[in-house]
Amino acid sequence: MDCPYAQRVAHYFSPSPDAPEQRRTLTVTLRGRRVEVETAGGVFSGDRLDPGTTVLLDAVEDPPATGALLDLGCGWGPIALAMAAASPDARVLAVDVNERALGLTAGNAQRLGLRNVQTHLPEQLLADSPELQLDEIWSNPPIRIGKAALHELLRTWLPRLAPGGRAHLVVQRNLGSDSLHRWMAEELGRDVRRTTSVNGYRVLTVR
């Protein structure tokens, strides 16, 4: 299966990771809620809750109570799980190119009783819902896939924001948060604001 965004993929950017699965159980805190989740090798931040994800989850307000919410690059699911818990009547779409990550997200949602989480490969979701509009996007985007692939990713998903919708992206300063901020404002014509900056991570809110 082809990965639609990353041409130089490795480990967790791969649809089928070569790394041993090595499942493990972690206890993490998601927006003040302490939960037990399952993670594995070959997915993003499989041994802990990524600090950038923590900054994002602590910085943003609750998502809309209803509508379609997207976790772009879900990994084992912390962002999707937090969105689903905050907005149980919303449809939470967890998207990743990594099939192992999607399986973990689905399993963690089931473990926590979050029935409003749906997992999708990106090309599947776009094919099944060509007119999809999103009320909100939360993402710790895959910066390391490279600038061209990242820009393609954002060109694909940001235009799907519904009128009045917004995206919250967390990006590390030394991995190019400021240049990405300028690119989204200048090339995509978006209103982009820095919501917060904590420990070198910046949360960019895009409208």
Short mmCIF file of N, CA, C and O in Angstrom, two decimals, residues 72-139:
data_model
loop_
_atom_site.label_atom_id
_atom_site.label_comp_id
_atom_site.label_asym_id
_atom_site.label_seq_id
_atom_site.Cartn_x
_atom_site.Cartn_y
_atom_site.Cartn_z
N LEU A 72 -5.24 14.38 12.91
CA LEU A 72 -4.43 14.14 11.72
C LEU A 72 -3.06 13.60 12.13
O LEU A 72 -2.25 14.31 12.69
N GLY A 73 -2.82 12.30 11.85
CA GLY A 73 -1.61 11.63 12.29
C GLY A 73 -1.78 11.14 13.71
O GLY A 73 -1.08 11.57 14.63
N CYS A 74 -2.70 10.21 13.91
CA CYS A 74 -3.19 9.89 15.26
C CYS A 74 -2.22 9.08 16.11
O CYS A 74 -2.33 9.07 17.33
N GLY A 75 -1.26 8.34 15.49
CA GLY A 75 -0.42 7.47 16.30
C GLY A 75 -1.27 6.48 17.08
O GLY A 75 -2.25 5.94 16.55
N TRP A 76 -0.95 6.28 18.36
CA TRP A 76 -1.76 5.34 19.16
C TRP A 76 -3.01 5.98 19.74
O TRP A 76 -3.79 5.34 20.44
N GLY A 77 -3.23 7.29 19.41
CA GLY A 77 -4.54 7.85 19.66
C GLY A 77 -4.73 8.90 20.74
O GLY A 77 -5.88 9.23 21.03
N PRO A 78 -3.71 9.48 21.37
CA PRO A 78 -3.97 10.37 22.50
C PRO A 78 -4.84 11.57 22.15
O PRO A 78 -5.71 11.96 22.93
N ILE A 79 -4.62 12.16 20.99
CA ILE A 79 -5.40 13.34 20.62
C ILE A 79 -6.84 12.94 20.32
O ILE A 79 -7.80 13.58 20.78
N ALA A 80 -7.03 11.89 19.56
CA ALA A 80 -8.39 11.42 19.25
C ALA A 80 -9.14 11.05 20.51
O ALA A 80 -10.33 11.36 20.67
N LEU A 81 -8.47 10.38 21.44
CA LEU A 81 -9.11 9.98 22.69
C LEU A 81 -9.53 11.20 23.50
O LEU A 81 -10.63 11.23 24.08
N ALA A 82 -8.68 12.21 23.54
CA ALA A 82 -9.00 13.43 24.29
C ALA A 82 -10.17 14.16 23.65
O ALA A 82 -11.07 14.66 24.34
N MET A 83 -10.18 14.25 22.33
CA MET A 83 -11.29 14.91 21.64
C MET A 83 -12.60 14.15 21.87
O MET A 83 -13.65 14.76 22.12
N ALA A 84 -12.54 12.84 21.80
CA ALA A 84 -13.74 12.02 21.95
C ALA A 84 -14.30 12.13 23.36
O ALA A 84 -15.52 12.18 23.56
N ALA A 85 -13.43 12.18 24.37
CA ALA A 85 -13.90 12.32 25.74
C ALA A 85 -14.52 13.69 25.99
O ALA A 85 -15.51 13.82 26.72
N ALA A 86 -13.94 14.72 25.37
CA ALA A 86 -14.45 16.07 25.57
C ALA A 86 -15.76 16.31 24.83
O ALA A 86 -16.59 17.10 25.28
N SER A 87 -15.95 15.63 23.69
CA SER A 87 -17.13 15.85 22.84
C SER A 87 -17.74 14.52 22.45
O SER A 87 -17.62 14.07 21.30
N PRO A 88 -18.43 13.86 23.38
CA PRO A 88 -18.95 12.52 23.10
C PRO A 88 -20.00 12.46 22.00
O PRO A 88 -20.26 11.38 21.46
N ASP A 89 -20.62 13.59 21.66
CA ASP A 89 -21.63 13.59 20.60
C ASP A 89 -21.05 13.96 19.24
O ASP A 89 -21.77 14.02 18.25
N ALA A 90 -19.75 14.22 19.19
CA ALA A 90 -19.08 14.52 17.92
C ALA A 90 -18.56 13.24 17.28
O ALA A 90 -18.41 12.20 17.94
N ARG A 91 -18.28 13.32 16.00
CA ARG A 91 -17.67 12.22 15.25
C ARG A 91 -16.17 12.52 15.17
O ARG A 91 -15.76 13.49 14.56
N VAL A 92 -15.37 11.69 15.81
CA VAL A 92 -13.92 11.90 15.85
C VAL A 92 -13.26 10.97 14.83
O VAL A 92 -13.36 9.75 14.94
N LEU A 93 -12.61 11.57 13.86
CA LEU A 93 -11.94 10.84 12.78
C LEU A 93 -10.45 10.80 13.07
O LEU A 93 -9.79 11.85 13.10
N ALA A 94 -9.93 9.61 13.32
CA ALA A 94 -8.51 9.44 13.59
C ALA A 94 -7.84 8.89 12.33
O ALA A 94 -8.18 7.81 11.86
N VAL A 95 -6.90 9.66 11.77
CA VAL A 95 -6.30 9.34 10.48
C VAL A 95 -4.81 9.11 10.65
O VAL A 95 -4.13 9.87 11.34
N ASP A 96 -4.30 8.06 10.01
CA ASP A 96 -2.87 7.80 10.01
C ASP A 96 -2.55 6.90 8.83
O ASP A 96 -3.42 6.12 8.40
N VAL A 97 -1.34 6.99 8.29
CA VAL A 97 -0.92 6.08 7.23
C VAL A 97 -0.48 4.73 7.80
O VAL A 97 -0.32 3.76 7.05
N ASN A 98 -0.24 4.69 9.10
CA ASN A 98 0.31 3.51 9.77
C ASN A 98 -0.84 2.64 10.29
O ASN A 98 -1.57 3.02 11.20
N GLU A 99 -1.00 1.45 9.70
CA GLU A 99 -2.12 0.59 10.07
C GLU A 99 -2.01 0.08 11.50
O GLU A 99 -3.03 -0.14 12.18
N ARG A 100 -0.81 -0.10 12.00
CA ARG A 100 -0.63 -0.50 13.40
C ARG A 100 -1.14 0.59 14.33
O ARG A 100 -1.80 0.31 15.34
N ALA A 101 -0.85 1.83 13.99
CA ALA A 101 -1.34 2.95 14.79
C ALA A 101 -2.86 2.99 14.81
O ALA A 101 -3.48 3.22 15.86
N LEU A 102 -3.48 2.76 13.67
CA LEU A 102 -4.94 2.78 13.61
C LEU A 102 -5.54 1.69 14.49
O LEU A 102 -6.55 1.90 15.17
N GLY A 103 -4.92 0.52 14.48
CA GLY A 103 -5.41 -0.57 15.32
C GLY A 103 -5.30 -0.23 16.80
O GLY A 103 -6.21 -0.53 17.59
N LEU A 104 -4.21 0.41 17.19
CA LEU A 104 -4.04 0.80 18.59
C LEU A 104 -5.06 1.87 18.99
O LEU A 104 -5.64 1.81 20.08
N THR A 105 -5.27 2.84 18.12
CA THR A 105 -6.25 3.89 18.42
C THR A 105 -7.64 3.30 18.60
O THR A 105 -8.35 3.64 19.56
N ALA A 106 -8.03 2.42 17.69
CA ALA A 106 -9.35 1.79 17.80
C ALA A 106 -9.46 0.98 19.09
O ALA A 106 -10.48 1.03 19.79
N GLY A 107 -8.41 0.25 19.44
CA GLY A 107 -8.43 -0.54 20.65
C GLY A 107 -8.47 0.32 21.90
O GLY A 107 -9.18 0.00 22.87
N ASN A 108 -7.73 1.43 21.90
CA ASN A 108 -7.74 2.31 23.06
C ASN A 108 -9.09 3.00 23.24
O ASN A 108 -9.56 3.20 24.36
N ALA A 109 -9.71 3.38 22.13
CA ALA A 109 -11.04 3.98 22.22
C ALA A 109 -12.03 2.98 22.82
O ALA A 109 -12.85 3.32 23.69
N GLN A 110 -11.94 1.74 22.38
CA GLN A 110 -12.83 0.71 22.92
C GLN A 110 -12.56 0.48 24.41
O GLN A 110 -13.47 0.36 25.22
N ARG A 111 -11.28 0.44 24.76
CA ARG A 111 -10.88 0.23 26.16
C ARG A 111 -11.46 1.32 27.07
O ARG A 111 -11.85 1.04 28.21
N LEU A 112 -11.52 2.55 26.56
CA LEU A 112 -11.98 3.67 27.36
C LEU A 112 -13.47 3.96 27.18
O LEU A 112 -13.98 4.94 27.73
N GLY A 113 -14.15 3.14 26.41
CA GLY A 113 -15.59 3.31 26.22
C GLY A 113 -15.95 4.51 25.36
O GLY A 113 -17.05 5.06 25.49
N LEU A 114 -15.05 4.91 24.45
CA LEU A 114 -15.28 6.06 23.58
C LEU A 114 -15.78 5.54 22.23
O LEU A 114 -15.00 5.16 21.37
N ARG A 115 -17.08 5.55 22.06
CA ARG A 115 -17.69 4.94 20.88
C ARG A 115 -17.75 5.86 19.67
O ARG A 115 -18.23 5.45 18.61
N ASN A 116 -17.31 7.09 19.84
CA ASN A 116 -17.41 8.06 18.75
C ASN A 116 -16.12 8.24 17.98
O ASN A 116 -15.97 9.19 17.20
N VAL A 117 -15.16 7.33 18.15
CA VAL A 117 -13.89 7.39 17.43
C VAL A 117 -13.94 6.44 16.23
O VAL A 117 -14.29 5.27 16.38
N GLN A 118 -13.60 6.96 15.06
CA GLN A 118 -13.50 6.16 13.84
C GLN A 118 -12.08 6.27 13.30
O GLN A 118 -11.53 7.37 13.24
N THR A 119 -11.49 5.16 12.92
CA THR A 119 -10.11 5.17 12.40
C THR A 119 -10.12 4.95 10.90
O THR A 119 -10.89 4.15 10.38
N HIS A 120 -9.23 5.68 10.21
CA HIS A 120 -9.21 5.63 8.75
C HIS A 120 -7.79 5.81 8.22
O HIS A 120 -7.02 6.64 8.74
N LEU A 121 -7.47 5.11 7.16
CA LEU A 121 -6.35 5.51 6.32
C LEU A 121 -6.78 6.78 5.59
O LEU A 121 -7.97 6.91 5.21
N PRO A 122 -5.88 7.72 5.36
CA PRO A 122 -6.31 9.00 4.76
C PRO A 122 -6.95 8.84 3.40
O PRO A 122 -7.98 9.46 3.11
N GLU A 123 -6.37 7.99 2.55
CA GLU A 123 -6.94 7.84 1.22
C GLU A 123 -8.32 7.18 1.26
O GLU A 123 -9.19 7.48 0.43
N GLN A 124 -8.54 6.32 2.24
CA GLN A 124 -9.84 5.69 2.39
C GLN A 124 -10.89 6.72 2.77
O GLN A 124 -12.00 6.75 2.22
N LEU A 125 -10.57 7.55 3.75
CA LEU A 125 -11.53 8.55 4.22
C LEU A 125 -11.88 9.52 3.10
O LEU A 125 -13.05 9.86 2.89
N LEU A 126 -10.88 9.97 2.35
CA LEU A 126 -11.14 10.93 1.28
C LEU A 126 -11.95 10.30 0.15
O LEU A 126 -12.79 10.95 -0.45
N ALA A 127 -11.69 9.02 -0.11
CA ALA A 127 -12.45 8.33 -1.16
C ALA A 127 -13.90 8.09 -0.73
O ALA A 127 -14.83 8.24 -1.53
N ASP A 128 -14.08 7.73 0.53
CA ASP A 128 -15.43 7.43 1.03
C ASP A 128 -16.25 8.70 1.28
O ASP A 128 -17.48 8.65 1.23
N SER A 129 -15.57 9.81 1.57
CA SER A 129 -16.27 11.06 1.92
C SER A 129 -15.67 12.23 1.14
O SER A 129 -15.02 13.11 1.72
N PRO A 130 -15.86 12.25 -0.18
CA PRO A 130 -15.21 13.30 -0.98
C PRO A 130 -15.66 14.72 -0.64
O PRO A 130 -14.94 15.67 -0.89
N GLU A 131 -16.83 14.86 -0.04
CA GLU A 131 -17.34 16.19 0.33
C GLU A 131 -17.14 16.48 1.82
O GLU A 131 -17.76 17.40 2.36
N LEU A 132 -16.27 15.73 2.46
CA LEU A 132 -16.07 15.86 3.90
C LEU A 132 -15.70 17.29 4.29
O LEU A 132 -14.81 17.90 3.71
N GLN A 133 -16.39 17.81 5.31
CA GLN A 133 -16.02 19.06 5.92
C GLN A 133 -15.77 18.83 7.41
O GLN A 133 -16.47 18.05 8.05
N LEU A 134 -14.79 19.52 7.93
CA LEU A 134 -14.34 19.31 9.30
C LEU A 134 -14.61 20.54 10.14
O LEU A 134 -14.34 21.67 9.72
N ASP A 135 -15.12 20.32 11.34
CA ASP A 135 -15.38 21.42 12.24
C ASP A 135 -14.13 21.81 13.02
O ASP A 135 -14.00 22.97 13.44
N GLU A 136 -13.22 20.86 13.22
CA GLU A 136 -11.98 21.17 13.93
C GLU A 136 -10.95 20.09 13.63
O GLU A 136 -11.28 18.92 13.45
N ILE A 137 -9.69 20.52 13.57
CA ILE A 137 -8.55 19.61 13.40
C ILE A 137 -7.60 19.85 14.57
O ILE A 137 -7.27 21.00 14.87
N TRP A 138 -7.19 18.77 15.22
CA TRP A 138 -6.09 18.83 16.17
C TRP A 138 -4.99 17.92 15.65
O TRP A 138 -5.26 16.80 15.22
N SER A 139 -3.75 18.38 15.70
CA SER A 139 -2.69 17.54 15.14
C SER A 139 -1.33 17.89 15.72
O SER A 139 -1.00 19.06 15.94
#
